[in-house]
XYZ file of C-alpha atoms in Angstrom:
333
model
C 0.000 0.000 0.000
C 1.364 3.301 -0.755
C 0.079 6.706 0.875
C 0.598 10.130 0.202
C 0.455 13.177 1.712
C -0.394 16.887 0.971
C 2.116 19.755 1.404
C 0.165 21.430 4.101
C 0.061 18.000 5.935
C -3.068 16.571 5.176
C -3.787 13.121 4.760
C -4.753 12.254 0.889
C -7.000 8.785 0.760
C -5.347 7.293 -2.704
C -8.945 5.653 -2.775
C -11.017 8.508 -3.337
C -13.687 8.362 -6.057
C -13.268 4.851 -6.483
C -15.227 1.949 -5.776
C -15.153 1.393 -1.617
C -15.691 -2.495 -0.424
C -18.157 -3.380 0.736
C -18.892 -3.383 4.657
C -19.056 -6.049 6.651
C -22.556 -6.833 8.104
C -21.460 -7.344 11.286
C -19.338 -4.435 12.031
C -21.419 -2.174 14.247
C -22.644 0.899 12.368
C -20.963 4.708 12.637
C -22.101 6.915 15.382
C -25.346 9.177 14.153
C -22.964 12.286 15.464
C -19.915 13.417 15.287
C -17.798 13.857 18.247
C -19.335 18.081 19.852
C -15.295 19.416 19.814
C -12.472 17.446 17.995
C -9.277 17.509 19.763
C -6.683 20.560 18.394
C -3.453 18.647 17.423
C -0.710 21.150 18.778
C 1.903 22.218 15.511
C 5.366 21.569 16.847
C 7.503 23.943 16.436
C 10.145 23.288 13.911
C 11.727 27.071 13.730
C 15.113 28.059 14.840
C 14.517 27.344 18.335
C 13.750 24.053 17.625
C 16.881 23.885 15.002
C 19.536 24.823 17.452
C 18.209 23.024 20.355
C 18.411 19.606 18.103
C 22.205 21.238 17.194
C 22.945 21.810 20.733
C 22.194 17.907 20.766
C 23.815 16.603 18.040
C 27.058 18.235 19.535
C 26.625 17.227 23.262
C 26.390 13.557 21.455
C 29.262 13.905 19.213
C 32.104 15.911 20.981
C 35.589 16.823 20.300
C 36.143 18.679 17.863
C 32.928 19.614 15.737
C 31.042 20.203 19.389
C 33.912 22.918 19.211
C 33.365 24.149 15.802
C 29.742 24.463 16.574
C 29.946 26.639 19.504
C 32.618 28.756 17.462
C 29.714 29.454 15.018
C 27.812 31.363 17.916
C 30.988 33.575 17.425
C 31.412 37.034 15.216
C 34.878 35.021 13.526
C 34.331 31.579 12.322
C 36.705 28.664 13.185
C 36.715 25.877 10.830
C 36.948 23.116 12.759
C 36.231 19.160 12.860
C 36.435 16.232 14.184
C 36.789 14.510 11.341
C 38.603 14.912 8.150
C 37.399 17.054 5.885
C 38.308 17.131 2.191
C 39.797 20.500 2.012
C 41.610 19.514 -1.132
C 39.648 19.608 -4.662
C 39.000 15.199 -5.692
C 40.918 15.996 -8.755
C 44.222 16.768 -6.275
C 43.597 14.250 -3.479
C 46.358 13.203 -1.809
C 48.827 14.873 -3.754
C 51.183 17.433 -1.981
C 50.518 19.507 -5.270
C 47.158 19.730 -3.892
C 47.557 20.476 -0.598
C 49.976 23.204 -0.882
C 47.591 25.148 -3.418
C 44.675 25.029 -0.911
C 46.197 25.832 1.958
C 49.146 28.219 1.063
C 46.766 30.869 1.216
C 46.064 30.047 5.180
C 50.125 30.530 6.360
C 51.359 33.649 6.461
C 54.584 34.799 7.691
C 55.493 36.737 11.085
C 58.502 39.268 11.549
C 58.773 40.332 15.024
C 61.248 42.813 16.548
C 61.869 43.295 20.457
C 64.904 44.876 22.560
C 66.844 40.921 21.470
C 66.786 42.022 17.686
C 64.570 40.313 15.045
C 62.829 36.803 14.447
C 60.886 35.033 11.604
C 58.461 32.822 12.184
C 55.059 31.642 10.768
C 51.313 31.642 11.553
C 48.187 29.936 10.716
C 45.178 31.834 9.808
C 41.866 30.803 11.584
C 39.245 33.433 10.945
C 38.656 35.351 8.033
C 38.949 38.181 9.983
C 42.709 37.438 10.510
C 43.482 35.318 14.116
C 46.347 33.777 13.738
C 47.737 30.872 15.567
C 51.831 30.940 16.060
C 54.279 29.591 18.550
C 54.807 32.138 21.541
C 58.243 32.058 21.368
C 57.988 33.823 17.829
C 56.219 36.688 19.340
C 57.863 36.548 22.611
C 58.782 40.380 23.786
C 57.774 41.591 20.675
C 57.480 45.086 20.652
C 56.316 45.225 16.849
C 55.047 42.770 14.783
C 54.586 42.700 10.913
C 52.956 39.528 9.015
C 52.455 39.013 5.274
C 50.001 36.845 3.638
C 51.144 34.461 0.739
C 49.633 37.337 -1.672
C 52.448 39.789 -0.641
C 49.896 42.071 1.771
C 51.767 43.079 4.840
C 49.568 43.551 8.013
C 50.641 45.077 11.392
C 49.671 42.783 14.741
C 48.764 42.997 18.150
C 49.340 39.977 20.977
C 45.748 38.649 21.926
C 46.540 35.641 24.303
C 50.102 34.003 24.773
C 50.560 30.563 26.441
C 53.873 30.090 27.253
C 53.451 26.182 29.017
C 52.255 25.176 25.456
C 54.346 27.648 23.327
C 51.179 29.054 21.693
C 49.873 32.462 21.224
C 47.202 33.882 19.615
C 47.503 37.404 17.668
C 45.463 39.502 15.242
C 45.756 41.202 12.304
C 45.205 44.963 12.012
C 42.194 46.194 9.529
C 42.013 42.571 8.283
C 38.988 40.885 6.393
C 37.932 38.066 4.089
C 41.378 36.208 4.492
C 41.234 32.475 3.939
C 41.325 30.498 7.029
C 42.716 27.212 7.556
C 40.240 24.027 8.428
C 41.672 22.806 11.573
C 41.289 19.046 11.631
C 42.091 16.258 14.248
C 45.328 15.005 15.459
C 43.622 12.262 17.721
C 43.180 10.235 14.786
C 46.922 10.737 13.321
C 48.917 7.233 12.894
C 52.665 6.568 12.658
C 53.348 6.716 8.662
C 50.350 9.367 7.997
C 51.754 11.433 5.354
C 52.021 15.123 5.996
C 52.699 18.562 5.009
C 54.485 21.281 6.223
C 54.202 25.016 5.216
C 56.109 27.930 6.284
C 58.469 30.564 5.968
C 62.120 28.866 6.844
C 65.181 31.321 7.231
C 62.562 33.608 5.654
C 61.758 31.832 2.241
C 58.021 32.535 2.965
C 55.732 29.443 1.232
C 58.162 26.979 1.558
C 56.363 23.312 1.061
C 57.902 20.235 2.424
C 56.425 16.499 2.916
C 57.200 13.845 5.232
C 55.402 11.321 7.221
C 54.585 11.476 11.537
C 57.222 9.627 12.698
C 55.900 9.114 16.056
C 52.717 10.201 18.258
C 53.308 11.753 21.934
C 56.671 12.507 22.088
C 57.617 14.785 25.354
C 59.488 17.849 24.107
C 60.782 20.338 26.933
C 61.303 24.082 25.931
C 62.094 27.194 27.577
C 59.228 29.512 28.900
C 61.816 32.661 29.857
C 60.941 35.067 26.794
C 64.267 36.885 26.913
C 66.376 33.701 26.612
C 64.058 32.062 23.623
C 63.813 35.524 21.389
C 67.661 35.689 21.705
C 68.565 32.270 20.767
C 65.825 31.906 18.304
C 67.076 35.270 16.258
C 70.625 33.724 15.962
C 69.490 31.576 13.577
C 70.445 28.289 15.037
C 66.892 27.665 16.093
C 64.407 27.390 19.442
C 66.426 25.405 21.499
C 64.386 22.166 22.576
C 64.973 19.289 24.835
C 63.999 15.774 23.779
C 64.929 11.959 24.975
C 67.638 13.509 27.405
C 69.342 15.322 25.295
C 69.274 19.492 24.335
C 69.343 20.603 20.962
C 70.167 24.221 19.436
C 71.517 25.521 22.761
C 70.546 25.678 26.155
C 66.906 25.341 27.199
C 67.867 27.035 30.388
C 65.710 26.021 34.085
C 62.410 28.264 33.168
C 60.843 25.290 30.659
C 57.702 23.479 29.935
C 56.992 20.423 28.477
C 54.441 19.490 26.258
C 53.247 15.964 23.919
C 54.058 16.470 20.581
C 53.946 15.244 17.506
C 57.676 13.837 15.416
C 57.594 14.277 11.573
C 60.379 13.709 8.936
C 58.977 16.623 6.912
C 61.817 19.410 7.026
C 61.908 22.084 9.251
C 64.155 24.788 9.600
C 64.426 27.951 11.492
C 61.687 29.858 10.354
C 58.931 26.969 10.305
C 58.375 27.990 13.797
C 54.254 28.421 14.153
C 53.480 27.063 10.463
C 51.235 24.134 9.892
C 51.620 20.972 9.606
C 48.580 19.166 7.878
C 47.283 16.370 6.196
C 46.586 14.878 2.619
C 42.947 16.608 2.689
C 44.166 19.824 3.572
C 43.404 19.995 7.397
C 45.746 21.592 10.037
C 46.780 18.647 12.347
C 49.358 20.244 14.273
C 51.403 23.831 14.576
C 55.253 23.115 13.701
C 57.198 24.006 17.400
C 60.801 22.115 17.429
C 63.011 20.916 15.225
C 67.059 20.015 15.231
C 69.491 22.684 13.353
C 72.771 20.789 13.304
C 75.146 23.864 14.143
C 77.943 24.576 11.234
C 75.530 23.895 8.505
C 76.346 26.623 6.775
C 80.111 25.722 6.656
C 80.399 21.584 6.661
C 78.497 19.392 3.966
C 77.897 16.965 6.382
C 75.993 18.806 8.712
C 73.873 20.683 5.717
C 70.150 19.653 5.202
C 67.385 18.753 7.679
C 67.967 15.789 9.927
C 64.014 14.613 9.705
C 63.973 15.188 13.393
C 60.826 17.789 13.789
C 58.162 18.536 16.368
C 54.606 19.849 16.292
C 52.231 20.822 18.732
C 49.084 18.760 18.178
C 45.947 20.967 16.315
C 43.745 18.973 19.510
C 45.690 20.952 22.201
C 45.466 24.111 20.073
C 41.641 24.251 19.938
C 41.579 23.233 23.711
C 43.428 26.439 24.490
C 42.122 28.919 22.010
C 38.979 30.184 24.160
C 41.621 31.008 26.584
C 44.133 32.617 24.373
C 41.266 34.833 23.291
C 39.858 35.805 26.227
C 43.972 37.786 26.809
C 45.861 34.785 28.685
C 49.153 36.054 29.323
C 50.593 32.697 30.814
């Protein structure tokens, strides 16, 4: 049997104006009257209210990460988040580094900060159109001016919004900024050993640099230092943000003032200058903000030293979005 139904709602009988069967004999007849008041079916509200509460639901069921991209919404800058890959990458360029570096090029920009220690480069990942930027906060650390350019050349002044020093992140904005393309931020909960990846950044200044690697390893404990003057010094020598890792310091001292945080390890190179860039996936999501990685010292001058090690750190895009409400509510941690 098939039934039908009206657009206001109404029941349609498919058997009207044709031939009814007959009725049983012994059925008792119809009532004589019909009923003095039929009962008022109550319309249920299906508006907004309805919409969000069922929204509100859906997230409270689901979690993580798109229960965090949904309350982002409520928001005047939008975060593209979820907790799930999303295909940020055209089909016809799946899984191609090609791909993945043309959609989300657009999304790393490239930070120049100056303080009483001299001058550092780093990178940043655009969030909201409206130009937050995620970077490491030893990029920005003492900063007393701070200049970014977008991989179309435009050059925007920034101010500090939230730092976090215990997870070297920090959160700043872009002056007189709007419609910039914002990264999808993805989730690294889901990452395995041998996921390929992508890094993009600006190393020893080359902004839009592209490399590719795999993660190497999943919750690595990296220590760095939390004293700003110490980490803007070393980091604008060039030999990179010194770092701590299985015993053993790398690019200088990491002083007593650190902090130690899981991270991701990728063989994708990193060089001074990668600091606060993404590193993503093959769809195009940010899965983790490039922190650490080794600078053997002499490069410059012995062959054998020259070239990244594959020894690289990231802080995972999971922590990042658990620490954003605070970075932009002004943490100065």
């Amino acid at each position: 049997m098939t039934e039908s139904f009206h657009r206001s709602g109404e029941y349609q009988n498919p058997y009207e104006g044709q031939q009814q069967a007959p009725v049983n004999p012994e059925w008792p007849p119809p009532p004589a009257y019909a009923p003095a008041h039929a009962p008022h079916q109550k319309k249920r509200n299906r508006g907004p209210v309805a919409l969000i509460a069922a929204v509100a639901i859906v997230a409270a069921a689901i979690g993580g990460g798109t229960a965090y991209g949904i309350q982002e919404l409520t928001g005047n800058d939008t975060v593209a988040s979820s907790s799930t890959s999303t295909n940020v990458v055209p089909s016809s360029q799946k899984g191609t580094v090609a791909g993945v570096a043309k959609a989300v090029s657009p999304s790393i920009v490239e930070i120049n900060a100056d303080s009483n220690a001299g001058s550092s480069t780093g990178s940043g990942v655009i969030i909201t159109s409206g130009g937050e930027v995620i970077t490491n906060n030893h990029v920005i650390a003492g900063a007393s001016r701070i200049k970014v350019t977008t991989s179309d050349g435009t050059s925007y002044s920034a101010k500090v919004v939230g730092t976090d020093s215990k997870k070297d992140l920090a959160l700043i904005k872009l002056e007189n900024a709007s419609g910039l393309k914002a990264a999808t931020l993805g989730d690294s909960a889901g990452l395995q050993v041998g996921d390929q990846v992508v890094a993009i950044g600006s190393p020893e200044g080359l902004s839009g640099t592209v490399t590719s690697g795999i993660i190497s390893a999943l919750d690595r404990d990296v220590t760095v230092p939390t004293e700003q003057d110490q980490g803007q010094q070393q980091f604008q020598q060039g030999d990179g943000w010194p770092f701590e890792f299985g015993g053993r310091q790398f690019n200088g001292d990491t002083g007593n003032d650190t902090t130690t945080y899981k991270a991701l390890q990728t063989d994708a190179s990193l060089n001074p200058g990668n600091s606060g860039g993404a590193l993503i996936d093959m769809n195009g999501n940010i899965i983790g903000i490039n922190s650490a990685m080794y600078s053997p010292a002499g490069s410059a001058s012995s062959s054998s030293d020259a070239g990244s090690v594959g020894l690289g750190f990231a802080i995972p895009i999971n922590t990042v979005k658990a620490d954003l409400a605070k970075l932009r509510a002004g943490a100065t941690d």
